[in-house]
Short mmCIF file of C-alpha atoms and ligand atoms in Angstrom, two decimals:
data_model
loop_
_atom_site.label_atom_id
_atom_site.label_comp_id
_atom_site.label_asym_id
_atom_site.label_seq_id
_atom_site.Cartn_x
_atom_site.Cartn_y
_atom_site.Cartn_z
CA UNK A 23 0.00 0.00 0.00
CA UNK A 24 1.02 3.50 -0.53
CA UNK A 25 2.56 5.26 2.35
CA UNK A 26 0.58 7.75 2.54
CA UNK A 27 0.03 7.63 6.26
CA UNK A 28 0.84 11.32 7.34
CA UNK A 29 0.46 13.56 4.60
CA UNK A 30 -2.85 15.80 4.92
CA UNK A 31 -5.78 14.11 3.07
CA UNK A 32 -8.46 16.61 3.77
CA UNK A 33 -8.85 17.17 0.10
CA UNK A 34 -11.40 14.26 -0.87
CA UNK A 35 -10.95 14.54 -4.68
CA UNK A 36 -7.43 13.45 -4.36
CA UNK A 37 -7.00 10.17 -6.41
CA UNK A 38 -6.44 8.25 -3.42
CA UNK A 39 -7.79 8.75 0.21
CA UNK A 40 -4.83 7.79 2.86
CA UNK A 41 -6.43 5.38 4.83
CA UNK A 42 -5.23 6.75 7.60
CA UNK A 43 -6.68 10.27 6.67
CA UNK A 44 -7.33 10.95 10.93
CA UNK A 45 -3.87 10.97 11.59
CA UNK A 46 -3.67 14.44 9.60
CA UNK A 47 -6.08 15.36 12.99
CA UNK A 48 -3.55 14.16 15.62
CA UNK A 49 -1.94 17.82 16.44
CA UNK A 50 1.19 16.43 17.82
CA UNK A 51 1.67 14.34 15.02
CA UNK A 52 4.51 11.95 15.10
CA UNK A 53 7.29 14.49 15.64
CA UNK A 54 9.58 13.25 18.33
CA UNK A 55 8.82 15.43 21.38
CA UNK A 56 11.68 16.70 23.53
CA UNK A 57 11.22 15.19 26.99
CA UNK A 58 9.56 17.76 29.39
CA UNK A 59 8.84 18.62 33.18
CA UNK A 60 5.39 17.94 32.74
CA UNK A 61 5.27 14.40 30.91
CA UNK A 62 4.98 10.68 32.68
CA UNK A 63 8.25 8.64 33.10
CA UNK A 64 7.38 4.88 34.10
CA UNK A 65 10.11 2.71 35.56
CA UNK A 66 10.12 -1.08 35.29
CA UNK A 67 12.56 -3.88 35.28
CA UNK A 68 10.46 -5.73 32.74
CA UNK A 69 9.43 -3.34 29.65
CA UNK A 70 8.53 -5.58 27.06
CA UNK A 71 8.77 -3.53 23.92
CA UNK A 72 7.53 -5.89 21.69
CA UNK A 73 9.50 -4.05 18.79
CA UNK A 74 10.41 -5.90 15.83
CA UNK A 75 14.04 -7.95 16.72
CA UNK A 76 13.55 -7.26 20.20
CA UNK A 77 13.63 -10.63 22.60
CA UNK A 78 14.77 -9.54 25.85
CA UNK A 79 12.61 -7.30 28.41
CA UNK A 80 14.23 -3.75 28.99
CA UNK A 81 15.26 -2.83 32.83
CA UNK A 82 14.74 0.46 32.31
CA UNK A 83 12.39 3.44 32.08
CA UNK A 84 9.51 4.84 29.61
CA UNK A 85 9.02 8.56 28.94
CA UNK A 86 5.93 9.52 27.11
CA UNK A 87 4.50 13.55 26.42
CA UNK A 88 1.15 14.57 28.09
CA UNK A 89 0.28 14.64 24.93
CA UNK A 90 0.59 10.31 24.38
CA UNK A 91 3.79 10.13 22.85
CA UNK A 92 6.15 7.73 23.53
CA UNK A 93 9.68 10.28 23.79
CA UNK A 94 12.25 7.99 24.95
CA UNK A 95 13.05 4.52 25.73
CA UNK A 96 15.71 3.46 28.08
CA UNK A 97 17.64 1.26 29.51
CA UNK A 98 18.98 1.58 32.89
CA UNK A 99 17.87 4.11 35.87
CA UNK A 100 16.31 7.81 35.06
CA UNK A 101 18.39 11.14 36.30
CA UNK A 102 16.64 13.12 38.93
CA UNK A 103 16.66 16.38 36.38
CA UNK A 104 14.53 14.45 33.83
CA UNK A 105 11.38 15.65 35.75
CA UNK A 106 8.03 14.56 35.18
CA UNK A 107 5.33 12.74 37.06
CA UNK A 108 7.67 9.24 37.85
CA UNK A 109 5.11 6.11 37.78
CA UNK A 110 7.42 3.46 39.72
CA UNK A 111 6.38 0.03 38.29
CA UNK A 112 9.25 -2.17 39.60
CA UNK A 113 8.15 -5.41 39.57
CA UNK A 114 5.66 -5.53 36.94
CA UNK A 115 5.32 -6.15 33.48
CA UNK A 116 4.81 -3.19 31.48
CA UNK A 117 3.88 -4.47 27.97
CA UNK A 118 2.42 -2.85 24.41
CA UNK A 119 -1.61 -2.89 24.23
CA UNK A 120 -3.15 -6.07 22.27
CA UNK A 121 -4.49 -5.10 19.12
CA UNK A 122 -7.24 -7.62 17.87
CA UNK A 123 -7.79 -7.34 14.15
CA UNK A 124 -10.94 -8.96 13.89
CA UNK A 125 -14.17 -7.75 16.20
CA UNK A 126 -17.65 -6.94 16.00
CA UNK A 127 -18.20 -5.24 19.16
CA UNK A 128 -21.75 -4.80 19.51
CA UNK A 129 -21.83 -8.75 19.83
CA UNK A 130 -20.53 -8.46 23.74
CA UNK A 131 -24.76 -7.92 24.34
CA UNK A 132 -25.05 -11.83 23.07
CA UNK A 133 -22.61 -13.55 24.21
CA UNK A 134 -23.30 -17.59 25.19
CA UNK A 135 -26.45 -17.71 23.07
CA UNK A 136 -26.15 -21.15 20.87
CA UNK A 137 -23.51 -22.97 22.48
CA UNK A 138 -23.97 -25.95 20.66
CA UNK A 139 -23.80 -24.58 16.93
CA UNK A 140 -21.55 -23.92 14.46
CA UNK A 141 -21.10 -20.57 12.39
CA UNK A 142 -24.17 -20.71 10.66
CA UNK A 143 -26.41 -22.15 13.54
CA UNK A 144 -25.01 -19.25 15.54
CA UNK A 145 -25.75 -16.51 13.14
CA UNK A 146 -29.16 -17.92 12.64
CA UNK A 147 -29.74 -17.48 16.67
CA UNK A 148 -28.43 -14.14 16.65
CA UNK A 149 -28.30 -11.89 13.47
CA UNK A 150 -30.98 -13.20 11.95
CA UNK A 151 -33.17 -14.20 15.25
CA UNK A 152 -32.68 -10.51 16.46
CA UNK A 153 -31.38 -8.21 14.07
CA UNK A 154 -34.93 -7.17 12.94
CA UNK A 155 -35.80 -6.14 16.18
CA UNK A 156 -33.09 -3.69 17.17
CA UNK A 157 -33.93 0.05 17.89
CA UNK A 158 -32.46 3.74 17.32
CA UNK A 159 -29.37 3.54 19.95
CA UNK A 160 -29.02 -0.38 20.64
CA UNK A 161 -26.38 -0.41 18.01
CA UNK A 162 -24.41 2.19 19.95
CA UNK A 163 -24.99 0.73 23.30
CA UNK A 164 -23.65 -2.37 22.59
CA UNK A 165 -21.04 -1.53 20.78
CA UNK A 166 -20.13 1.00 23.34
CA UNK A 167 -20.23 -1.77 25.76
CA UNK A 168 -18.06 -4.04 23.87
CA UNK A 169 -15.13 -1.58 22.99
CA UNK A 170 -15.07 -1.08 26.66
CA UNK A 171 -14.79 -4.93 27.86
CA UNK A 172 -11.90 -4.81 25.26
CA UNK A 173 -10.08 -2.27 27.06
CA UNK A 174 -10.42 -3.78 30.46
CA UNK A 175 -9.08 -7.00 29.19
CA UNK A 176 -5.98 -4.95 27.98
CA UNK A 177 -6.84 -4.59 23.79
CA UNK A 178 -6.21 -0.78 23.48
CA UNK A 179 -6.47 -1.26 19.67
CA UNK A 180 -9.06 -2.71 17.50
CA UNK A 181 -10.71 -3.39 13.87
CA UNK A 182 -14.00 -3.69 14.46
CA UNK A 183 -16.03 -5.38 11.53
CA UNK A 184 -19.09 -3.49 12.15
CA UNK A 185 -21.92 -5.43 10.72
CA UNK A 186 -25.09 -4.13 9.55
CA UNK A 187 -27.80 -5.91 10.97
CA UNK A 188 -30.07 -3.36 12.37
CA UNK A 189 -32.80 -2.44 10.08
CA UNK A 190 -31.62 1.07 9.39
CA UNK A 191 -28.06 2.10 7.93
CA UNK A 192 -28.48 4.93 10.78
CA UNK A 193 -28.49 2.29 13.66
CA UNK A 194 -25.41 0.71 11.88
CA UNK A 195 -23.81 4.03 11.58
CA UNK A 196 -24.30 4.33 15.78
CA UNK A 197 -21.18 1.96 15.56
CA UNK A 198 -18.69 4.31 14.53
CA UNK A 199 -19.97 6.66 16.96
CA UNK A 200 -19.84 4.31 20.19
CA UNK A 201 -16.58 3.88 18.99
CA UNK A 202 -15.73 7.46 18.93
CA UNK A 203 -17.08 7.77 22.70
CA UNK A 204 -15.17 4.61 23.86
CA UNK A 205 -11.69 5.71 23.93
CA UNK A 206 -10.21 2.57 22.65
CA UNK A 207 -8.00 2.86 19.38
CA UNK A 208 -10.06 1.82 16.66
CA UNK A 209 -10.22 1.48 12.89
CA UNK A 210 -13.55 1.49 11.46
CA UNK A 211 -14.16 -1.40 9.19
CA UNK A 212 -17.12 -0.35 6.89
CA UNK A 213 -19.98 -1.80 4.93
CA UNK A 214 -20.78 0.03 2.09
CA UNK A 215 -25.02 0.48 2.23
CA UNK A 216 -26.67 -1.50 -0.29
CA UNK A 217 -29.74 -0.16 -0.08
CA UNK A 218 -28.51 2.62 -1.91
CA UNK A 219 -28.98 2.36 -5.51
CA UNK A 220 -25.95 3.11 -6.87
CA UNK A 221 -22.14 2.54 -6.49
CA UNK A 222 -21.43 6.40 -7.07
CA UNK A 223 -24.05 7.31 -3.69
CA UNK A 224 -22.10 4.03 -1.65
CA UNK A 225 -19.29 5.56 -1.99
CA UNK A 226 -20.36 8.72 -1.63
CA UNK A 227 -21.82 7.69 2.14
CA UNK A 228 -18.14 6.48 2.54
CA UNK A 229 -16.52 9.75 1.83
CA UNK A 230 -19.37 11.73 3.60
CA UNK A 231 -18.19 9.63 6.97
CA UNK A 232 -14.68 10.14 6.41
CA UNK A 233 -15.23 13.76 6.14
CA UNK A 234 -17.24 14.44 8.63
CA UNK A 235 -14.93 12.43 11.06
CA UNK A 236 -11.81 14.63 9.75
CA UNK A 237 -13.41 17.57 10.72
CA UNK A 238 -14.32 16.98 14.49
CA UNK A 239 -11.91 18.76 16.80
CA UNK A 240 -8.87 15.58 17.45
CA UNK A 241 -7.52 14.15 18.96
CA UNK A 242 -9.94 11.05 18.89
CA UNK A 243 -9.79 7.41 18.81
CA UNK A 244 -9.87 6.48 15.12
CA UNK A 245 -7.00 5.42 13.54
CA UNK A 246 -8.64 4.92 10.20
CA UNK A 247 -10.92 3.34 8.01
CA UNK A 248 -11.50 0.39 6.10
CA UNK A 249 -14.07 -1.75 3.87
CA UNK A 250 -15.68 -4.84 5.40
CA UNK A 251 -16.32 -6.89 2.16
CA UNK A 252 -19.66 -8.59 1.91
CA UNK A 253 -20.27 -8.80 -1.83
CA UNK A 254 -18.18 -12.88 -1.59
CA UNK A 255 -21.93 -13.92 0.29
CA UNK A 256 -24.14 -11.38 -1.70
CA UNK A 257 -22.98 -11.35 -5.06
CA UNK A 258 -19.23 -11.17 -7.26
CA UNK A 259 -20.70 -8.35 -8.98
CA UNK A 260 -20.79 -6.27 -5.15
CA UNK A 261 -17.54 -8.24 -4.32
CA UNK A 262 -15.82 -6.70 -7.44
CA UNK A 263 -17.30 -2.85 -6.48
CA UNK A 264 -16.02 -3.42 -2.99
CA UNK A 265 -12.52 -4.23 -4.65
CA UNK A 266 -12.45 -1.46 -6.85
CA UNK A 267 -13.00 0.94 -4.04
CA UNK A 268 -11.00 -0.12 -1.73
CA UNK A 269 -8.31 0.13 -4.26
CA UNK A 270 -9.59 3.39 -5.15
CA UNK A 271 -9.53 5.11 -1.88
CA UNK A 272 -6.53 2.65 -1.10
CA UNK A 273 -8.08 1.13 1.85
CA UNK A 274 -7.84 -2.30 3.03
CA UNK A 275 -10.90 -4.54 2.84
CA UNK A 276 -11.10 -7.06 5.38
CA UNK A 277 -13.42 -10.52 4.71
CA UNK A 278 -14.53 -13.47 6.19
CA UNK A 279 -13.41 -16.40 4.13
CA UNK A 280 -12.89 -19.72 4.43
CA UNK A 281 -14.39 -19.98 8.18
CA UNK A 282 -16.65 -22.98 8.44
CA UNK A 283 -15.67 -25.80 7.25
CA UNK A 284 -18.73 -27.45 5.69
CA UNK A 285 -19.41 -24.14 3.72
CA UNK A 286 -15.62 -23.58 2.89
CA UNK A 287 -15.61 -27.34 1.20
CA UNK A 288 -18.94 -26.69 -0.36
CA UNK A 289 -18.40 -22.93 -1.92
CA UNK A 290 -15.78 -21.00 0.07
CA UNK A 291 -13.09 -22.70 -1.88
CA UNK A 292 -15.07 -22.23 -5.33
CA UNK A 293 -14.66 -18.71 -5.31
CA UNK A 294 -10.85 -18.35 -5.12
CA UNK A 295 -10.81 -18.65 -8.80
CA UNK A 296 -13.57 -15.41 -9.14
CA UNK A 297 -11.90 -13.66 -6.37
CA UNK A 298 -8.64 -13.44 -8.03
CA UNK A 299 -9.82 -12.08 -11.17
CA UNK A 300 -8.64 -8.93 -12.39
CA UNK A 301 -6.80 -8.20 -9.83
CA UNK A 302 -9.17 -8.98 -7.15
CA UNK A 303 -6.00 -10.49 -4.49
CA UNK A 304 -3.75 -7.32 -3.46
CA UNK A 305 -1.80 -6.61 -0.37
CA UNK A 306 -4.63 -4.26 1.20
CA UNK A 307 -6.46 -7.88 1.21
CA UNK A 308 -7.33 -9.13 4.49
CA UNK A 309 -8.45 -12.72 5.14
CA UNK A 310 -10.63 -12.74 8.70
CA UNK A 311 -10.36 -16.62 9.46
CA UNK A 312 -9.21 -18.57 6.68
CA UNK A 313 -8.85 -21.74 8.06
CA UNK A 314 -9.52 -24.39 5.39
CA UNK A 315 -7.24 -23.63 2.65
CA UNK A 316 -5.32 -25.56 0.24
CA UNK A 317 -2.24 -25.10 -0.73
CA UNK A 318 -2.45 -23.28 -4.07
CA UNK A 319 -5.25 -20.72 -2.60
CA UNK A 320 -2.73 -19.87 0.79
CA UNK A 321 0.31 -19.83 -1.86
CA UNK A 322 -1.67 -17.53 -4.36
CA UNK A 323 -2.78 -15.27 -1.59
CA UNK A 324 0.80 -15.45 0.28
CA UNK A 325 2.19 -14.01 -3.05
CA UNK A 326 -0.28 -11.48 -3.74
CA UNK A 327 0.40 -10.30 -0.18
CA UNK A 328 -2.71 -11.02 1.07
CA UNK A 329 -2.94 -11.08 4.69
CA UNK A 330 -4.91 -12.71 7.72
CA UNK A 331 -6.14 -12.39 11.03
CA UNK A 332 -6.22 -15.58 12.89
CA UNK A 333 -9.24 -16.03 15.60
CA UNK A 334 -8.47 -18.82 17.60
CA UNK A 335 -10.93 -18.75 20.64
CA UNK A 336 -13.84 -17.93 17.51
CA UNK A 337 -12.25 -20.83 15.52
CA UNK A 338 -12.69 -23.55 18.46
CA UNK A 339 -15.80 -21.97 19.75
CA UNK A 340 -17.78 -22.34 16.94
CA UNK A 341 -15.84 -25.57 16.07
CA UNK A 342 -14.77 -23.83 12.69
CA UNK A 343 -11.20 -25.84 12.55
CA UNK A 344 -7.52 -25.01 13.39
CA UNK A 345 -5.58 -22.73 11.02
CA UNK A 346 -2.23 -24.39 10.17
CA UNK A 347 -0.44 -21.34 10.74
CA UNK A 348 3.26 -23.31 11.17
CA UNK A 349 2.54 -23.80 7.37
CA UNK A 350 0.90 -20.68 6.60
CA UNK A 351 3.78 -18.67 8.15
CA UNK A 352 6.14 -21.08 5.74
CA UNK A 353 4.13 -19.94 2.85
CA UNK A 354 5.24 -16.01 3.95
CA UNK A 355 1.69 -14.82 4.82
CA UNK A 356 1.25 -12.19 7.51
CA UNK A 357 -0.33 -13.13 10.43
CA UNK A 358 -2.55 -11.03 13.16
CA UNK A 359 -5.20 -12.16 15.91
CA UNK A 360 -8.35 -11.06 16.38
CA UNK A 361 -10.65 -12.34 19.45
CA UNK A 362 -13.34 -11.86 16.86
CA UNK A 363 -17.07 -11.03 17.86
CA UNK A 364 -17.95 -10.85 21.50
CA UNK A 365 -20.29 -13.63 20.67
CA UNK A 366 -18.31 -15.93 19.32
CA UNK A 367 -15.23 -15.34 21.41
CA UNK A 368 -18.03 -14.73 24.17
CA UNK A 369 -14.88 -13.20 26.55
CA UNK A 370 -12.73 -10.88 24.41
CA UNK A 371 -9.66 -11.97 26.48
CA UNK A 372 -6.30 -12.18 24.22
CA UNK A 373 -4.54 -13.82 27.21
CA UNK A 374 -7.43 -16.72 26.57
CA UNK A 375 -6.86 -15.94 22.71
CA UNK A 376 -2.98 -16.70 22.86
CA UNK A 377 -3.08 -19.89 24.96
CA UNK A 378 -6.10 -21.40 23.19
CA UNK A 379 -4.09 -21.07 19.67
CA UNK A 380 -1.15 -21.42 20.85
CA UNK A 381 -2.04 -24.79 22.64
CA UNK A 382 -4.05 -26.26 19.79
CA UNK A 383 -1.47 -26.29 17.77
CA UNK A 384 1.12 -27.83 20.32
CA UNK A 385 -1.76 -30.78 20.80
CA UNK A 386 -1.83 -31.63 16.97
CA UNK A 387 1.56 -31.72 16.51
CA UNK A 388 2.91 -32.88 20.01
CA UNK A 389 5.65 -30.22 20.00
CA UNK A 390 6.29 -27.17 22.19
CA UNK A 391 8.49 -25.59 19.53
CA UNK A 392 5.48 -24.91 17.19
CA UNK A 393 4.82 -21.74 18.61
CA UNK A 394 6.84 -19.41 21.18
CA UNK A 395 5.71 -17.02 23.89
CA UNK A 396 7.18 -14.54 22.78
CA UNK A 397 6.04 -15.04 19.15
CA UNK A 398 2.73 -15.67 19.77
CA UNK A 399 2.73 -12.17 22.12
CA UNK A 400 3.72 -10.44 18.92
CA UNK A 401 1.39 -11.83 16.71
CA UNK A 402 -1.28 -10.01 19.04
CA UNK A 403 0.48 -6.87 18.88
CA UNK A 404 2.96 -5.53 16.50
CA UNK A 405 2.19 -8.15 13.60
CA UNK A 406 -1.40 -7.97 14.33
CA UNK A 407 -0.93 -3.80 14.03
CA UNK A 408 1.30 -5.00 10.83
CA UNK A 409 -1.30 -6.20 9.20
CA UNK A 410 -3.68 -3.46 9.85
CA UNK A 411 -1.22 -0.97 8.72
CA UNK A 412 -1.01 0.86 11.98
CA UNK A 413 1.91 -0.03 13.03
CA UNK A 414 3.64 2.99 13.03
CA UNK A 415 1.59 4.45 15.72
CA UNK A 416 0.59 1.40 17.67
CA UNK A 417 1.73 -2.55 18.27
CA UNK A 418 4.98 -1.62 20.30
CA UNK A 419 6.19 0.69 22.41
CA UNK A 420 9.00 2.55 20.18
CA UNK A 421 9.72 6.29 20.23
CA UNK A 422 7.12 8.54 18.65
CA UNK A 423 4.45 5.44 18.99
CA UNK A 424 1.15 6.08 21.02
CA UNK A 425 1.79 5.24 24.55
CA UNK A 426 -0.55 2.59 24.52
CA UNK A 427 0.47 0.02 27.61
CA UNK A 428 -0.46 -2.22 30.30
CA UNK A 429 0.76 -2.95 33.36
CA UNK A 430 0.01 -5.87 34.69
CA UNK A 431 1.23 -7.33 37.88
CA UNK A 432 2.15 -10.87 37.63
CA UNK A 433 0.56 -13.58 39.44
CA UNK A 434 4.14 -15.26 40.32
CA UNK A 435 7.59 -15.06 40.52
CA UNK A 436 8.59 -14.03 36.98
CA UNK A 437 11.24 -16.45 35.25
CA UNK A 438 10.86 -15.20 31.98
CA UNK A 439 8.25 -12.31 31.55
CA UNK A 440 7.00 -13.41 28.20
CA UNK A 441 5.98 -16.39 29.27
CA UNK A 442 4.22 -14.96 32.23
CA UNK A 443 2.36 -13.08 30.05
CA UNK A 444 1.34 -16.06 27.64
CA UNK A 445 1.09 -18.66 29.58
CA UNK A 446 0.40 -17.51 33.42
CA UNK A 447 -1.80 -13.85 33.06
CA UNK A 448 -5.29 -12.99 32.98
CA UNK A 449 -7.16 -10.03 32.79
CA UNK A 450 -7.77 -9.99 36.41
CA UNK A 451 -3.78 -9.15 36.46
CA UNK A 452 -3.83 -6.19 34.54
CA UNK A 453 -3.09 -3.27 37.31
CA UNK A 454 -4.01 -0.46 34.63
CA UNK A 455 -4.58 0.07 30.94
CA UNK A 456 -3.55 3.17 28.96
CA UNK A 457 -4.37 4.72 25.77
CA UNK A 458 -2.45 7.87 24.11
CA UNK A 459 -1.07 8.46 27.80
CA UNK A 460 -4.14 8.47 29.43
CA UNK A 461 -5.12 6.01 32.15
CA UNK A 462 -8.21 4.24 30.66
CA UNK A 463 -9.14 1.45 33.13
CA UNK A 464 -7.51 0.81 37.02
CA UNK A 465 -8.14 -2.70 38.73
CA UNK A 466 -11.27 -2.63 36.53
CA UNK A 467 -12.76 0.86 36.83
CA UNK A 468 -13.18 3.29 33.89
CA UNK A 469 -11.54 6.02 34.24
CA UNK A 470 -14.31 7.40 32.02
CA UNK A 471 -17.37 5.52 31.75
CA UNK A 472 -20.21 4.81 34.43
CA UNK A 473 -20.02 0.64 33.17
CA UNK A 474 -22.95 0.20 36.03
CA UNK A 475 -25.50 2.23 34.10
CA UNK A 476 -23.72 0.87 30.73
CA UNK A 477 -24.92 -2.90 31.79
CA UNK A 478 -28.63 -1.60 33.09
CA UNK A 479 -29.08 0.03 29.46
CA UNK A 480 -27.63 -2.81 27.82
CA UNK A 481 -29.61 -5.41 29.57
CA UNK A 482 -33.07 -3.14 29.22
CA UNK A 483 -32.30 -3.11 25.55
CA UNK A 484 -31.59 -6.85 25.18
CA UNK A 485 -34.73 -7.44 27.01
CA UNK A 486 -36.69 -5.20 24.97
CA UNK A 487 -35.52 -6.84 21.55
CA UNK A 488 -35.52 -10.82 23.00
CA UNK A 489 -40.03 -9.88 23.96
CA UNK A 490 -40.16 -7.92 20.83
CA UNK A 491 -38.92 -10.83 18.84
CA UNK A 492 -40.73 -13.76 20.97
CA UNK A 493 -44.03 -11.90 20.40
CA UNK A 494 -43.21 -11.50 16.83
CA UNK A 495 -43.90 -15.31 16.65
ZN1 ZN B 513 -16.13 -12.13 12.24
#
């Protein structure tokens, strides 16, 4: 993809749209700051950057602006003239925000409905049960409520899929803004209205949303946009406007493919051949799932640069199948996680995320050197951030990043912190959770949000929708 990530974009008629058109909003931009008397300076003897090449925890100290920005990274102990509020975190683990690729967030309303199905069972008891019934603000509630559980279980940065299942594109649009109020990084995966009648007004909805985003006073959570394709289940005809858009506006354009496996063997597969038409696999490609493929469709999209965000607690959940990702890494494809909807993940923990993948795929192949700690902690950060394309403000904790962190206080003696994290922390062990500098959660508590009248709304809502629907029949 172009890097076009922080040039000014306000002018909508350019040729192509940076996809990361908000960061023009972010004032302080990326410009290393000059440390200052009034930033933060965190001290730990565990810092796990998480930076590409990095595999040993930093004993050191953290400066970041008021402003968010990481200034400085160091190893060693601060001088008394550096100033700033001092945050001493000896002892804990001080570690980059998960970023989950793959989400749809108002889901967290739903979760442990139709334990005993697969995808399409589920989807039947959900979307299609209860999507008729939802109201003007459910769509924002829940949502809302799911970006928050996300940030108390330590994801500071997310893609959420938002779906359009409500029976107004208004109600869907009440995504974007729960999003907006949340706090939590986010990039806005969008699905282009097809009640409209024509591609010229779907894209012009786009652009209106993208515009009207730029101009709201920053800094705010979005990180971007993309395209949630739906045309591969409605129609090659919508697939192939999607495409052309995305490449267009040069966004990336996340789908679901190759997810259950009865439907994968039965048409999922089939459509590789139409997908790659004329042009149709690109590196702004992004495969949510794809767990059934064979080997010319993961080698075709490998070397198209396709890329794909793995959802293991979805995956064994709704008994969708293990990804071989030992042999899609061989085949060079990039690799993020995503904890997926909060209904199909039910808890959006990546600590539960990490050790369910990890550990499948040390049970099929008997062998602990499948997959590391520490390589399985970066898939849910910087790689997963990789594939989204935000990883030069988010995914690791480098100079002029976000300071997006946790710090979590481990459960036990620490022998090697990355493990601790992967194999031996929950979320109940996160001390804190912060986003652009800001302290977002603390032992649970929004710093922000009022989560007791959050859950009475939500729950009133749900109610509302499961009578409406039960007297429906
Ligand atoms: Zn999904």
């Amino acid at each position: 993809m172009s890097p076009l990530r922080y040039k000014l974009c306000l002018d909508l008629c350019m040729k192509k749209i940076c996809k990361v058109l908000l960061s023009s909003l972010f004032f302080y931009s990326v410009a290393v700051a000059e440390p200052t008397m009034d930033g933060y300076l965190i001290r730990s003897n565990y810092i796990l950057t998480m930076a590409k090449g990095s595999a040993e925890p930093l004993d050191g100290y953290i400066q970041f602006s008021k402003e968010g920005l990481i200034v400085d990274i160091v190893k060693g102990e601060p001088s008394e003239t550096l100033g700033g509020t001092v945050i001493d975190a000896r002892g804990k683990i001080i570690m980059p925000g998960f970023v989950s690729g793959h989400n749809h967030l108002w889901q967290r309303a739903f979760r442990g409905l139709a334990s005993d199905q697969e995808l399409y069972g589920w989807l039947k008891s959900l979307h299609w049960t209860f999507g008729d019934f939802f109201q003007d603000g459910d769509m924002y509630n829940f949502t809302l409520y799911g970006a928050l559980d996300q940030l108390a279980n330590g994801i500071t940065t997310t893609l959420n899929h938002s779906q359009n299942v409500a029976p107004t594109y208004d109600q869907y649009i009440e995504q974007f803004e729960a999003e907006m109020a949340a706090g939590q990084h986010f990039i806005f995966s969008y699905v282009l209205d097809e009640n409209e009648p024509s591609p010229a007004i779907r894209k012009s909805k786009l652009l209106s949303l993208i515009d009207d985003t730029s101009r709201r006073p920053g800094p705010h959570a979005c990180l971007g946009f993309g395209l949630h394709g739906t045309g591969i289940y409605r129609g090659m005809d919508f697939h192939r406007e999607e495409v052309n858009l995305a490449k267009e506006l040069d966004l990336d354009m996340q789908i679901h493919y190759l997810e259950e496996k009865a439907e994968s063997l039965r048409n999922g597969q089939k459509k590789f051949e139409s997908m790659a038409e004329k042009g149709g696999l690109w590196d702004g490609l992004v495969y949510a799932h794809f767990i059934h493929a064979t080997d010319e469709i993961l080698e075709t999209s490998a070397k198209a640069g396709v890329k794909m965000i793995w959802n293991p607690l979805s995956n064994g959940r709704l008994a969708s199948g293990l990804a071989d990702i030992p042999r899609y890494l061989s085949a060079g494809l990039e690799i993020g996680m995503g904890v997926d909807g909060s209904a199909s993940g039910d808890v959006c923990d990546p600590f539960q995320n990490m050790r369910m993948g990890m550990y499948a795929l040390r049970m099929k192949d008997s062998n602990a050197a499948v997959m590391s700690s520490i390589d399985i902690l970066r898939m849910h950060t910087l790689k997963t951030a990789q594939v989204l394309e935000v990883d030069d403000r988010v995914g690791s904790l480098e100079q002029g990043k976000f300071a997006d962190f946790l710090i979590i206080q481990p459960a036990a003696p620490v022998f090697d912190p990355y493990s601790t994290i992967v194999l031996a922390t929950s979320a109940n062990d996160i001390e804190s959770v912060w986003v652009r500098g800001q302290k977002m959660v603390e032992s649970g508590k929004y710093s922000n949000h009022d989560m007791v009248a959050i859950k009475r709304e939500v729950a009133r809502r749900v109610a509302r929708i499961v009578s409406d629907q039960a007297g429906n029949n």
